[in-house]
PDB file of C-alpha atoms and ligand atoms in Angstrom:
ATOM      1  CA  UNK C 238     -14.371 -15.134 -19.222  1.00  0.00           C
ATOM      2  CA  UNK C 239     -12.923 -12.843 -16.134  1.00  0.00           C
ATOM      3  CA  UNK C 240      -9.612 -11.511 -17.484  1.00  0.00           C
ATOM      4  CA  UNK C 241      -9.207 -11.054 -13.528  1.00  0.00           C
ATOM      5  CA  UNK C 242      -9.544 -14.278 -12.922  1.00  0.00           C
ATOM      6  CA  UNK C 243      -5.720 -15.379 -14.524  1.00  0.00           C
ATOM      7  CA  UNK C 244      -4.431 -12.642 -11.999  1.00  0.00           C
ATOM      8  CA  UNK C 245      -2.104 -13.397  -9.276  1.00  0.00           C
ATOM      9  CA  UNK C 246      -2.300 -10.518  -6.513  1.00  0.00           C
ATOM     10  CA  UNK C 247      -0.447  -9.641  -3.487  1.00  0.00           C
ATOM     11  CA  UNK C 248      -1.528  -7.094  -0.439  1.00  0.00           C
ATOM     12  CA  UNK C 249       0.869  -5.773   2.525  1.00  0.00           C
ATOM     13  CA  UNK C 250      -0.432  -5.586   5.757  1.00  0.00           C
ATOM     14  CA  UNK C 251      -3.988  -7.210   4.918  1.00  0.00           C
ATOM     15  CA  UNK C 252      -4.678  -8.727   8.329  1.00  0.00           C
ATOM     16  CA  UNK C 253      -7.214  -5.392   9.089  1.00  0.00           C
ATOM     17  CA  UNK C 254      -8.235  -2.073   8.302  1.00  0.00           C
ATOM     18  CA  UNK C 255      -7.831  -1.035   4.479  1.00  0.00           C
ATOM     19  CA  UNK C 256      -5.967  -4.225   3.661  1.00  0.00           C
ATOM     20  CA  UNK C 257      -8.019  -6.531   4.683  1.00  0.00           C
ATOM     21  CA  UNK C 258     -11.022  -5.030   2.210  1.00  0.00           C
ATOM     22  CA  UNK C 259      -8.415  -4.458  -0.789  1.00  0.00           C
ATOM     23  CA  UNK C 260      -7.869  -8.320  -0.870  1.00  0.00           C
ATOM     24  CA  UNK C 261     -11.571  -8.778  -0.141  1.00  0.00           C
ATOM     25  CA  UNK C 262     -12.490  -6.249  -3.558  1.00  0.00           C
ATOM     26  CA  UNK C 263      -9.513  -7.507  -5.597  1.00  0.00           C
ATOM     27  CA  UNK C 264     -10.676 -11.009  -5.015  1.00  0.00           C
ATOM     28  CA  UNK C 265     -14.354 -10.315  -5.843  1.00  0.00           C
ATOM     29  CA  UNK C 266     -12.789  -8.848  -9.020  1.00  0.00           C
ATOM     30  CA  UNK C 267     -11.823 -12.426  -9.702  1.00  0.00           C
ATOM     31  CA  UNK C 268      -8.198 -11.740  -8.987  1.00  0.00           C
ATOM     32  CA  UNK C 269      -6.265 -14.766  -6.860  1.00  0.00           C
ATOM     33  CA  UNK C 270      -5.447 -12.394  -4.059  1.00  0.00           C
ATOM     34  CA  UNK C 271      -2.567 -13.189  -1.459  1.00  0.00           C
ATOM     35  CA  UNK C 272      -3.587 -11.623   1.830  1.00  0.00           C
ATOM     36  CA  UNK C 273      -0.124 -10.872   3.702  1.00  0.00           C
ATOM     37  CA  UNK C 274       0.731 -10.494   7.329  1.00  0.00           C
ATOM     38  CA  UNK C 275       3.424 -10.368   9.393  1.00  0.00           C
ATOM     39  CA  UNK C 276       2.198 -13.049  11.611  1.00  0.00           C
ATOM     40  CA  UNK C 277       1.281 -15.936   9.643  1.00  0.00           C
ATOM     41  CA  UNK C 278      -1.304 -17.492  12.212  1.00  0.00           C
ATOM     42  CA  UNK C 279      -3.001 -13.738  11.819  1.00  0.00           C
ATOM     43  CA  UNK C 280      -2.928 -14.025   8.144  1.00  0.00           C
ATOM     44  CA  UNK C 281      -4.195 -17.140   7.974  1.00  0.00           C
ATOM     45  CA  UNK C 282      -7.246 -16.672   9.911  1.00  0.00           C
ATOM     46  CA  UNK C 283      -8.019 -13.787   8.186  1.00  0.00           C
ATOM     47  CA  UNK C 284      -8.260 -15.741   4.761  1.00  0.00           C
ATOM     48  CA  UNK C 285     -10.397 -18.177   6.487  1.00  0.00           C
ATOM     49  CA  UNK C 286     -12.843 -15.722   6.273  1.00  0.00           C
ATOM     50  CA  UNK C 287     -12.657 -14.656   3.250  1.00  0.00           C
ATOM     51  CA  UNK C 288     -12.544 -18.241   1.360  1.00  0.00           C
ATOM     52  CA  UNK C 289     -15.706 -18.590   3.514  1.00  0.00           C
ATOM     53  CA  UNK C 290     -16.972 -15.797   1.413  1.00  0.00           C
ATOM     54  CA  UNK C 291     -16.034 -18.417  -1.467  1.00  0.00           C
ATOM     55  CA  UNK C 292     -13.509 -15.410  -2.298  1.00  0.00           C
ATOM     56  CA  UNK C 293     -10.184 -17.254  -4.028  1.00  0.00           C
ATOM     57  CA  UNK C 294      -7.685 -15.883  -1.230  1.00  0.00           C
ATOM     58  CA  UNK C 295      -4.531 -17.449   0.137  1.00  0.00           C
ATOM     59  CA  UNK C 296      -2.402 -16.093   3.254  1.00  0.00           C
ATOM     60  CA  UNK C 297       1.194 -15.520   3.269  1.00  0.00           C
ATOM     61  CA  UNK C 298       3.546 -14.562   5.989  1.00  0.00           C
ATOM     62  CA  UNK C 299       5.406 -11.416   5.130  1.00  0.00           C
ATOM     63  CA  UNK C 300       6.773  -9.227   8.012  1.00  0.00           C
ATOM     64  CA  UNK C 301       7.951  -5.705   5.432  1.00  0.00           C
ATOM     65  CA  UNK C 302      10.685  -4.585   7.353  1.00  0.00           C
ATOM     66  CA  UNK C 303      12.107  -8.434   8.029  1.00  0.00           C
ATOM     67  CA  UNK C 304      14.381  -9.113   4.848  1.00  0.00           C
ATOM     68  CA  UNK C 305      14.224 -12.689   5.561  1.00  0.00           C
ATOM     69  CA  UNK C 306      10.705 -12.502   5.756  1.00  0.00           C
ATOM     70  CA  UNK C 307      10.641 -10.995   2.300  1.00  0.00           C
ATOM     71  CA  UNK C 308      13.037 -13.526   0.204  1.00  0.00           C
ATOM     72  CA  UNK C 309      11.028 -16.254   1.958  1.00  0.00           C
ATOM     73  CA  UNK C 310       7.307 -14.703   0.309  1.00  0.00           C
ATOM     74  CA  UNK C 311       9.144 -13.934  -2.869  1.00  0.00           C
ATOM     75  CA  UNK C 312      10.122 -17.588  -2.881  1.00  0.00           C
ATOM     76  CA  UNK C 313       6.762 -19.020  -1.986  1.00  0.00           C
ATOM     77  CA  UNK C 314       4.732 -17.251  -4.769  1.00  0.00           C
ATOM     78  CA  UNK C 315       7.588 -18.019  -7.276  1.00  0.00           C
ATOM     79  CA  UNK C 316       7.283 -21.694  -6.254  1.00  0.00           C
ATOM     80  CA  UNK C 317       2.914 -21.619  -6.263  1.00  0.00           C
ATOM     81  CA  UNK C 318       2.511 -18.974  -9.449  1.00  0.00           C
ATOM     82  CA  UNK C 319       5.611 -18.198 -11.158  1.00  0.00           C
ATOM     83  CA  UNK C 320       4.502 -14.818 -11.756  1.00  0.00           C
ATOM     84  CA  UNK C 321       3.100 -11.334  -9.921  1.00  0.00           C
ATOM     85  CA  UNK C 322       0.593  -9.243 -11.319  1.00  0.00           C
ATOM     86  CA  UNK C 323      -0.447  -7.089  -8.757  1.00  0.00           C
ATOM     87  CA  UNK C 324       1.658  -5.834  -5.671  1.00  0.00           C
ATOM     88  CA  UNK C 325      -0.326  -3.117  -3.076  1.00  0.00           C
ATOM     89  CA  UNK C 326       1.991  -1.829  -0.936  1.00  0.00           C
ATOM     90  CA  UNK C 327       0.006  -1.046   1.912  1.00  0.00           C
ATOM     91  CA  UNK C 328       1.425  -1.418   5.083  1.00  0.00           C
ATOM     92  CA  UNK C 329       1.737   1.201   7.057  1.00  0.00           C
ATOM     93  CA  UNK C 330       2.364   2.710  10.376  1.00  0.00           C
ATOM     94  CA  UNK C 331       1.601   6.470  12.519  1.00  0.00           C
ATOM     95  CA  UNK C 332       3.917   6.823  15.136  1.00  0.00           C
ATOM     96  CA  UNK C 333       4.419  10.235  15.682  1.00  0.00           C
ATOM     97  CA  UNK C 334       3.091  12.129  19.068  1.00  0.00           C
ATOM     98  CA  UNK C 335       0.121  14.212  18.093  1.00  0.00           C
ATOM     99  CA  UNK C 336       0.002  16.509  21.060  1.00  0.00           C
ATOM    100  CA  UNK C 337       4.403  17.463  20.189  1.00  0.00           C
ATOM    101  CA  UNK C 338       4.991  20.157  17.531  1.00  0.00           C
ATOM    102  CA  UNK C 339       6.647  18.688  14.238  1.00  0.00           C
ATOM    103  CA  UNK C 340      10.530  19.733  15.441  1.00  0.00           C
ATOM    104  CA  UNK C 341      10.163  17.778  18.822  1.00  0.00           C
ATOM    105  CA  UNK C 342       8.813  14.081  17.268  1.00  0.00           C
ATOM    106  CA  UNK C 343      11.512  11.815  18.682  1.00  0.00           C
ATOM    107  CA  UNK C 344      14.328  10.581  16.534  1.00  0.00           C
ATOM    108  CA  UNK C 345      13.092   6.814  16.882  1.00  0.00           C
ATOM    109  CA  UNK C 346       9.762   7.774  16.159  1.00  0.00           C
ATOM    110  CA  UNK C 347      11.085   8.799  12.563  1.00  0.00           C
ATOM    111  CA  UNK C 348      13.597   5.995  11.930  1.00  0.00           C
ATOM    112  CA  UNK C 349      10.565   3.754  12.715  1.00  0.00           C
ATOM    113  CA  UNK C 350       8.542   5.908  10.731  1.00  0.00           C
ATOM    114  CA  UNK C 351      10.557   5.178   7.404  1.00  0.00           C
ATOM    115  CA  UNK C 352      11.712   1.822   8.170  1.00  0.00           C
ATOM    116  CA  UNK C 353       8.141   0.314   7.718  1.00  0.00           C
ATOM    117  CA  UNK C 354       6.384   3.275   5.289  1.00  0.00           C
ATOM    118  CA  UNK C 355       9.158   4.202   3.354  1.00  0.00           C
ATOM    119  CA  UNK C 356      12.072   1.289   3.114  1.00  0.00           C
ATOM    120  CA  UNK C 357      10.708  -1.647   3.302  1.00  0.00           C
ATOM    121  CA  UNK C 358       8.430  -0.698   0.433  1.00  0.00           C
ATOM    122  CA  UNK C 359      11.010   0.044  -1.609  1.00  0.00           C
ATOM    123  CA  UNK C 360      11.992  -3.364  -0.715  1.00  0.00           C
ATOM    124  CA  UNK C 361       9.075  -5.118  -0.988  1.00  0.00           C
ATOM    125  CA  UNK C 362       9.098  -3.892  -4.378  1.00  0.00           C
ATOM    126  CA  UNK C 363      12.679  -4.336  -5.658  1.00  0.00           C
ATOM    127  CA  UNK C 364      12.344  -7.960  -4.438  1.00  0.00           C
ATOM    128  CA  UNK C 365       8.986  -8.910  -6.046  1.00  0.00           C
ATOM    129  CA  UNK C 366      10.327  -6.902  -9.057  1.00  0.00           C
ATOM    130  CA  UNK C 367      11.375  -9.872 -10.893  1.00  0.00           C
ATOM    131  CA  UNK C 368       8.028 -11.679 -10.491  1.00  0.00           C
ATOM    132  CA  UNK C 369       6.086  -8.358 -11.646  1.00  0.00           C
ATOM    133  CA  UNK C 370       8.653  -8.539 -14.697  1.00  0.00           C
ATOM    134  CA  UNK C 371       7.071 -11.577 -15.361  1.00  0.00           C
ATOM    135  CA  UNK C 372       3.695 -10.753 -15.668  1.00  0.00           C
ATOM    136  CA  UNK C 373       2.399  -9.509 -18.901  1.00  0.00           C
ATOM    137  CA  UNK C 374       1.013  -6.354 -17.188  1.00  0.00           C
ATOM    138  CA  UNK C 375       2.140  -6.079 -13.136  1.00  0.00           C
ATOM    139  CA  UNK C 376       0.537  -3.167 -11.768  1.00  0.00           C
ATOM    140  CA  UNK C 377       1.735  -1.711  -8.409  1.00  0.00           C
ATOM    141  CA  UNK C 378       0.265   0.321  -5.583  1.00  0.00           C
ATOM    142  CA  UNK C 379       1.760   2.334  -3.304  1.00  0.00           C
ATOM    143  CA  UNK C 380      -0.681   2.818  -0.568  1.00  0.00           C
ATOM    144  CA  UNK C 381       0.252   7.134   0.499  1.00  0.00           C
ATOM    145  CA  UNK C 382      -1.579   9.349   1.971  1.00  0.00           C
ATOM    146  CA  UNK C 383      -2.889  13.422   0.934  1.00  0.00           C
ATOM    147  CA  UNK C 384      -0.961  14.065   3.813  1.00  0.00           C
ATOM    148  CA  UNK C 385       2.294  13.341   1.890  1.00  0.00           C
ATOM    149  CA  UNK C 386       1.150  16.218  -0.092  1.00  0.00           C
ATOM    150  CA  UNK C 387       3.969  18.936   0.085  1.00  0.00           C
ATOM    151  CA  UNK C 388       1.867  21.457  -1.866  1.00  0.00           C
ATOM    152  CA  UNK C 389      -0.970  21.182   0.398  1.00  0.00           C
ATOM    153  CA  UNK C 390       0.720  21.350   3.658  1.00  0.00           C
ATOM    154  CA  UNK C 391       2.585  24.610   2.230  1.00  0.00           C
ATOM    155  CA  UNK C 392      -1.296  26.088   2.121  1.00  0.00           C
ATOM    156  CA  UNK C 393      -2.904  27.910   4.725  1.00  0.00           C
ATOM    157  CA  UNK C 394      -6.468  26.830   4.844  1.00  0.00           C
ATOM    158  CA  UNK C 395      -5.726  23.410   2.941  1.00  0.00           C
ATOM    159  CA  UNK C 396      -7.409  20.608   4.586  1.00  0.00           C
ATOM    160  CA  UNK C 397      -4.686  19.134   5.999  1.00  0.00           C
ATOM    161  CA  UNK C 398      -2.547  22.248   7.183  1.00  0.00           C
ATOM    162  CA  UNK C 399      -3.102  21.665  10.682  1.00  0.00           C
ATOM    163  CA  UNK C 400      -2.361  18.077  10.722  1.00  0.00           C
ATOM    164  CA  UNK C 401       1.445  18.229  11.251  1.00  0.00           C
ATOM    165  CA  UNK C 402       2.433  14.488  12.030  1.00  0.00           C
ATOM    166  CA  UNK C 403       5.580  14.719  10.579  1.00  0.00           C
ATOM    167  CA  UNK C 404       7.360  11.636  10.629  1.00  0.00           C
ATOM    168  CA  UNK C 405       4.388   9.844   8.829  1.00  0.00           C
ATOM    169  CA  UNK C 406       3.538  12.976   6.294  1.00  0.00           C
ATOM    170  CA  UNK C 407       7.036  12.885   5.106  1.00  0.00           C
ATOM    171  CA  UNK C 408       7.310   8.899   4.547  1.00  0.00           C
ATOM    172  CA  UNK C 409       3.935   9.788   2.410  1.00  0.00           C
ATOM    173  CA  UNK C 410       5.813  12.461   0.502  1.00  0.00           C
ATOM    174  CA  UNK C 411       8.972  10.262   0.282  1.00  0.00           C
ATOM    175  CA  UNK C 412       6.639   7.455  -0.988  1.00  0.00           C
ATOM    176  CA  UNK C 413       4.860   9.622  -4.092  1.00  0.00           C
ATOM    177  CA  UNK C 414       8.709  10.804  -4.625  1.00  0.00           C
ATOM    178  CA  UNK C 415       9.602   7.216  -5.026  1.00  0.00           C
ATOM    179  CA  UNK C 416       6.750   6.400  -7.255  1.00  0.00           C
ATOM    180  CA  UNK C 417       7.671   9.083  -9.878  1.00  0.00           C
ATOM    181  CA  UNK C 418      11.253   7.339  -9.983  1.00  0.00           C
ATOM    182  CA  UNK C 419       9.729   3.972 -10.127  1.00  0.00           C
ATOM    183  CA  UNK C 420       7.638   5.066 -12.892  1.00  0.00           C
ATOM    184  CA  UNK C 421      10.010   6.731 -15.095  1.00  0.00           C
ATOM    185  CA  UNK C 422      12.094   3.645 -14.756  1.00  0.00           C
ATOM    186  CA  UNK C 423       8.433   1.120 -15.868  1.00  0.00           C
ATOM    187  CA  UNK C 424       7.604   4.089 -18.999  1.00  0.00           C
ATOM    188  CA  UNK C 425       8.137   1.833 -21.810  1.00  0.00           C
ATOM    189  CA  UNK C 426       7.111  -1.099 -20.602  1.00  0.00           C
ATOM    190  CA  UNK C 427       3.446  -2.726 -20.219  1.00  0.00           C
ATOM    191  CA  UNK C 428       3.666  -2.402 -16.462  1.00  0.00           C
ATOM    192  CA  UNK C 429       2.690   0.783 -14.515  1.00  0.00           C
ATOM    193  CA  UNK C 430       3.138   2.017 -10.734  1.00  0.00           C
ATOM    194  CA  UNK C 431       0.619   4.642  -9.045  1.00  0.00           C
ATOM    195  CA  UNK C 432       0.178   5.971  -5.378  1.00  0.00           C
ATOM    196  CA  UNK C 433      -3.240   6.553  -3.863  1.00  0.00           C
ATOM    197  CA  UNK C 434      -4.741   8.541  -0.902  1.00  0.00           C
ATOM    198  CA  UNK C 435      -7.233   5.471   0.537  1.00  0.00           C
ATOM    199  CA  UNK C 436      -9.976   8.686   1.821  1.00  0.00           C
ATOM    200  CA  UNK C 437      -9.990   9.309   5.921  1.00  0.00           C
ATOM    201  CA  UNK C 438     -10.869   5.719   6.361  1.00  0.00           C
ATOM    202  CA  UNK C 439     -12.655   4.513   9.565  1.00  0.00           C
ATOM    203  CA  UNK C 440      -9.566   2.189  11.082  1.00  0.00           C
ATOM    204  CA  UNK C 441      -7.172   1.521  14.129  1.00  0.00           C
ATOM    205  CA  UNK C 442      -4.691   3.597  12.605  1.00  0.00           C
ATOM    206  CA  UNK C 443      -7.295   6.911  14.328  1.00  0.00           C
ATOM    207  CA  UNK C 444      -8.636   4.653  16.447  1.00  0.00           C
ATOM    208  CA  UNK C 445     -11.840   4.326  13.994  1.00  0.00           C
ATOM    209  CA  UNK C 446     -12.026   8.337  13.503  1.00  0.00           C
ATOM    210  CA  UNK C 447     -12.239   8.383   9.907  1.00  0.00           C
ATOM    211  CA  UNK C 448     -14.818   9.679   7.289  1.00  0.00           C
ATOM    212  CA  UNK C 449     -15.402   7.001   5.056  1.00  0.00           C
ATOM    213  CA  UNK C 450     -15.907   3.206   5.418  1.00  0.00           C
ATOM    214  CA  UNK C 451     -13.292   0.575   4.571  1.00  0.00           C
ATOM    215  CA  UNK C 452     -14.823  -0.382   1.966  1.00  0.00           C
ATOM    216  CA  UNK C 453     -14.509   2.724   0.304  1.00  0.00           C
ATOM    217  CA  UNK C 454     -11.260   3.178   1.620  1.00  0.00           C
ATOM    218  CA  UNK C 455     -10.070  -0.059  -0.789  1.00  0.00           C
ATOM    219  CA  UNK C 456     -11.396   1.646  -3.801  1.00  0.00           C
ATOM    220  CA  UNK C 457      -8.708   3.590  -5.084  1.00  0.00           C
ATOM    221  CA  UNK C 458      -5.938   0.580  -4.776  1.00  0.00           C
ATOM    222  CA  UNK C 459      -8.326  -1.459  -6.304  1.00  0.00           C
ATOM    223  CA  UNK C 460      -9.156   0.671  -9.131  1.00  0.00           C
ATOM    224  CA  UNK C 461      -5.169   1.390  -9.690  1.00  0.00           C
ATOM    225  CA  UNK C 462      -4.929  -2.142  -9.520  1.00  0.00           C
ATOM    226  CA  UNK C 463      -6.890  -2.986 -11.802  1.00  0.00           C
ATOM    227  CA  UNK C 464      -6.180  -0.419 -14.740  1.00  0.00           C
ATOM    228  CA  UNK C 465      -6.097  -1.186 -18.102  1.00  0.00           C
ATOM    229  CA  UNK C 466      -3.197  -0.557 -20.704  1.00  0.00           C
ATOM    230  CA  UNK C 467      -4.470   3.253 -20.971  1.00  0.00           C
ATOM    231  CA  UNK C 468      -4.211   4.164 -17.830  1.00  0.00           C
ATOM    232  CA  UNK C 469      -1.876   6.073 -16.121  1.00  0.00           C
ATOM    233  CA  UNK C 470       1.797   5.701 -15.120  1.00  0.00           C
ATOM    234  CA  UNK C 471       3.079   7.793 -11.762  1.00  0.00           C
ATOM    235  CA  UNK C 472      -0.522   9.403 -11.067  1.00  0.00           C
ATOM    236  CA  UNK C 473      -1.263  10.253  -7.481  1.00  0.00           C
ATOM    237  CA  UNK C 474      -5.055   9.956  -7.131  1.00  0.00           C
ATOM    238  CA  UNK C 475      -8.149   9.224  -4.682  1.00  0.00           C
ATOM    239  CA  UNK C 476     -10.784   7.738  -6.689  1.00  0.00           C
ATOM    240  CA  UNK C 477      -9.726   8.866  -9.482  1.00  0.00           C
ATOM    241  CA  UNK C 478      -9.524  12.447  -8.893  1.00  0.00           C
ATOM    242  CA  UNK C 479      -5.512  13.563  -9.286  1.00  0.00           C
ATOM    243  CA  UNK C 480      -4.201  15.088  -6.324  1.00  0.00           C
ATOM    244  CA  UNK C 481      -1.502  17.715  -5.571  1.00  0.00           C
ATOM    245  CA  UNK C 482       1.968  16.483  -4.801  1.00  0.00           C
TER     246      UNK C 482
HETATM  247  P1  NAP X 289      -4.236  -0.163  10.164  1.00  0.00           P
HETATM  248  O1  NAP X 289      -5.660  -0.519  10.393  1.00  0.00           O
HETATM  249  O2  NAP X 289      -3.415   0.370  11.283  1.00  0.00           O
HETATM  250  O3  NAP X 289      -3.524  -1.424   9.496  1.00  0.00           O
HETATM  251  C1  NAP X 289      -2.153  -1.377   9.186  1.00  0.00           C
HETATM  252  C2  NAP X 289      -1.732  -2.713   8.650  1.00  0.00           C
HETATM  253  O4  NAP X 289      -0.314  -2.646   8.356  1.00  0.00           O
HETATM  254  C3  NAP X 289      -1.925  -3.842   9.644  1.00  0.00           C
HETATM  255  O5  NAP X 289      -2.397  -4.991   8.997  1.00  0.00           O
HETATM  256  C4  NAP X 289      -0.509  -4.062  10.185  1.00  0.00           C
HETATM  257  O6  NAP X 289      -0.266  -5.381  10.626  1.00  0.00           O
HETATM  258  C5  NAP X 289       0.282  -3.793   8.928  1.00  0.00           C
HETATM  259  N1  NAP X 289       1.715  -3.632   9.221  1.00  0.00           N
HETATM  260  C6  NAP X 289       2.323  -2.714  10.000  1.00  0.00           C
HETATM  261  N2  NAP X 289       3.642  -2.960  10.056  1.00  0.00           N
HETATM  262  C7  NAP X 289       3.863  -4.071   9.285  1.00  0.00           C
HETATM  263  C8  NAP X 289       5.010  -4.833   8.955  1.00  0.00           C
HETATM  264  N3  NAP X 289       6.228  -4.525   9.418  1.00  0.00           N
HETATM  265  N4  NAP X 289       4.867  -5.899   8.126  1.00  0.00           N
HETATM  266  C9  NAP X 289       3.650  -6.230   7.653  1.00  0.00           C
HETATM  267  N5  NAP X 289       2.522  -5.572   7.953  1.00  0.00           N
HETATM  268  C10 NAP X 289       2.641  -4.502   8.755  1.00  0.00           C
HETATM  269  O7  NAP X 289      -4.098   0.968   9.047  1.00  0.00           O
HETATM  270  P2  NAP X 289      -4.987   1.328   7.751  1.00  0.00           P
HETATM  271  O8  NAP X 289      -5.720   2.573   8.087  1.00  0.00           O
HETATM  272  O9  NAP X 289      -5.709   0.168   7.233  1.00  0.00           O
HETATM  273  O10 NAP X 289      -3.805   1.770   6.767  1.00  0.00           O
HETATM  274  C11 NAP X 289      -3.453   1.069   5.581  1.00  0.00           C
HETATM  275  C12 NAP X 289      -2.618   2.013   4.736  1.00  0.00           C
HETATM  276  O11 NAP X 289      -3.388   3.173   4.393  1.00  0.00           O
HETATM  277  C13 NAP X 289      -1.366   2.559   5.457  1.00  0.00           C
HETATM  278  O12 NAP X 289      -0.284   2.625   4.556  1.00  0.00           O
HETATM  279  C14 NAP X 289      -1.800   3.951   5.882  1.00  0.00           C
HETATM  280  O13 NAP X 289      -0.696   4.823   6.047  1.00  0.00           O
HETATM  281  C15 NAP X 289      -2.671   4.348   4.711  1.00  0.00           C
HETATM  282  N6  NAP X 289      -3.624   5.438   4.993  1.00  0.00           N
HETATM  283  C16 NAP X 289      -4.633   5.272   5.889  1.00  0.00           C
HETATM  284  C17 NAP X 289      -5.533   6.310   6.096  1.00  0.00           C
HETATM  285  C18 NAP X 289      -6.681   6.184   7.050  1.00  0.00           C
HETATM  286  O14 NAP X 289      -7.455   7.155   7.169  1.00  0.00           O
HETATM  287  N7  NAP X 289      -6.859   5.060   7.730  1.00  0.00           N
HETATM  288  C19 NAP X 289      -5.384   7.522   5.391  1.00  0.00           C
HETATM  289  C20 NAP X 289      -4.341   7.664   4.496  1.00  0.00           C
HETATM  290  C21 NAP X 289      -3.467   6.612   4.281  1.00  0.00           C
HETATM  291  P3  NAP X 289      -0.422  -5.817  12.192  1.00  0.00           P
HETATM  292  O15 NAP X 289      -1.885  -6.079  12.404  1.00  0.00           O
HETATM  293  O16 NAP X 289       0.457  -7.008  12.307  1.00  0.00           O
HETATM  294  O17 NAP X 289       0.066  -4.641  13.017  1.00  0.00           O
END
C-alpha cells in the first residue's frame, strides 16, 4: 500500500500559481491534500477541479495574516483528521516598486511585505504546531525564494544581483533565518522543516515571466514534503541542489 495515502496535507495560498500544482502533485502522491485559500468560495472551486481529476483534495478557508481565520482552520482539521502531516507554507506576496531603488520602497510596502511572507508564517506554523506534533513524522515547507539569498545578492555577477526588490528579498532571507531556528528547535525529533526556491516559475506573481512551468515549480515542496526519515533538517534547496544562504 501508498504510505502517502494515510497522509493528511495542508497548502497556503493554493487557489493558483505554485500552490495550486503542489496540492495537485502531493495529492497524486496519494497524500489527502487540503487546498487553502483565503476566500473559501475560491478554494472551493479550485478543489472541484481537482477531485474531478479523482485527486483526494478538500478546500479550506484560511486567510494567513487573519488570526481568526487561522484558529478557525486549525480547528476544522483537528475536528476532520486529528492530526497534520504536512504543512507548505506557501503564500506569498511581491509588493515592492520595481522601477524605485531598494532605499526608496515605501514603508507600507514592507510592513505588508512581512505581514503576509514573513509573520503570518510563523503563525501559520506555531498554530498548526500542535497538530504536526501529532503526526508521527510532520514535515514542513517554507515556500522562499534564491532571492532571500544574502550571499548571493552580496555577489557581483550572481544571478540575482540586479534584482533588488527589497521588501520581498528580505522576507525570503528572514524566512530561511526562521527555518534554521525552527529546525534546531524539531533536531531530535522525527519531524523536520526545510525552505525551497520553487525555480522562476511561470505565474501572476511576474505576470507569467518565469522560466519554468508550474509544474516544475511544485517539485521542490513536494519533494521536501515528502522526505523520508534520512533526509534533511534546515536545508535550503531547489530540486535538490543546496543553495547559498
Ligand atoms: P501567485 O501566483 O501570486 O500566488 C500567490 C498565492 O498566495 C495566491 O493563491 C494568493 O491568494 C495567496 N495569498 C496571498 N496572500 C494570502 C493570504 N493573506 N492568505 C492566504 N493566501 C494568500 O504566486 P506564486 O508564484 O504561485 O508564489 C507562490 C510562492 O512561491 C510564494 O511564496 C512566492 O514568494 C514563491 N516564489 C515564487 C517564485 C516565482 O517565480 N513565481 C519564485 C520564488 C518564490 P489570492 O489568489 O487570494 O490572492
Amino acid at each position: 500500500m501508498n504510505a502517502n495515502t494515510n497522509k493528511i496535507a495542508l497548502v497556503t495560498g493554493a487557489t493558483r500559481g505554485i500552490g495550486t500544482e503542489t496540492v495537485r502533485q502531493l495529492a497524486q502522491a496519494g497524500v489527502h491534500t487540503l487546498l487553502a485559500g483565503r476566500k473559501r468560495d475560491t478554494a472551493v472551486e479550485v478543489a472541484l477541479k481537482l477531485q474531478a481529476e479523482g485527486l483526494p483534495v478538500e478546500a479550506i478557508e484560511l486567510d494567513v495574516t487573519d488570526e481568526a481565520s487561522i484558529a478557525a482552520a486549525v480547528e476544522q482539521v483537528r475536528t476532520r483528521h486529528g492530526h497534520l502531516d504536512i504543512l507548505v507554507n506557501n503564500a506569498g506576496i511581491l509588493l515592492d516598486d520595481i522601477s524605485k531603488a531598494p532605499s526608496q520602497q515605501s514603508l507600507e510596502a514592507w510592513r505588508r511585505t512581512f505581514d503576509t511572507n514573513v509573520f503570518a508564517l510563523v503563525a501559520v506554523t506555531q498554530a498548526f504546531l500542535p497538530l504536526l506534533r501529532e503526526s508521527a513524522a510532520a514535515r514542513i515547507v517554507n515556500v522562499s525564494s534564491l532571492l532571500g539569498s544574502v550571499t548571493l545578492h552580496s555577489q557581483p555577477g550572481s544571478p540575482i544581483y540586479d534584482f533588488k526588490v527589497p521588501a520581498y528579498n528580505v522576507s525570503k532571507s528572514a524566512v530561511n533565518a526562521w527555518t534554521a531556528q525552527l529546525a534546531y528547535e524539531l533536531r531530535d525529533t522525527a519531524h523536520k522543516v526545510n525552505t525551497v526556491h520553487p525555480g522562476y516559475v511561470k505565474t501572476d506573481m511576474n505576470g507569467g515571466e518565469g522560466e519554468v512551468e508550474v509544474s516544475v515549480g511544485a517539485q521542490s515542496s513536494v519533494q521536501m514534503a515528502l522526505l523520508d526519515a534520512d533526509g534533511p533538517n534546515g536545508s535550503f534547496t531547489y530540486l535538490g541542489e543546496v543553495l547559498p544562504w
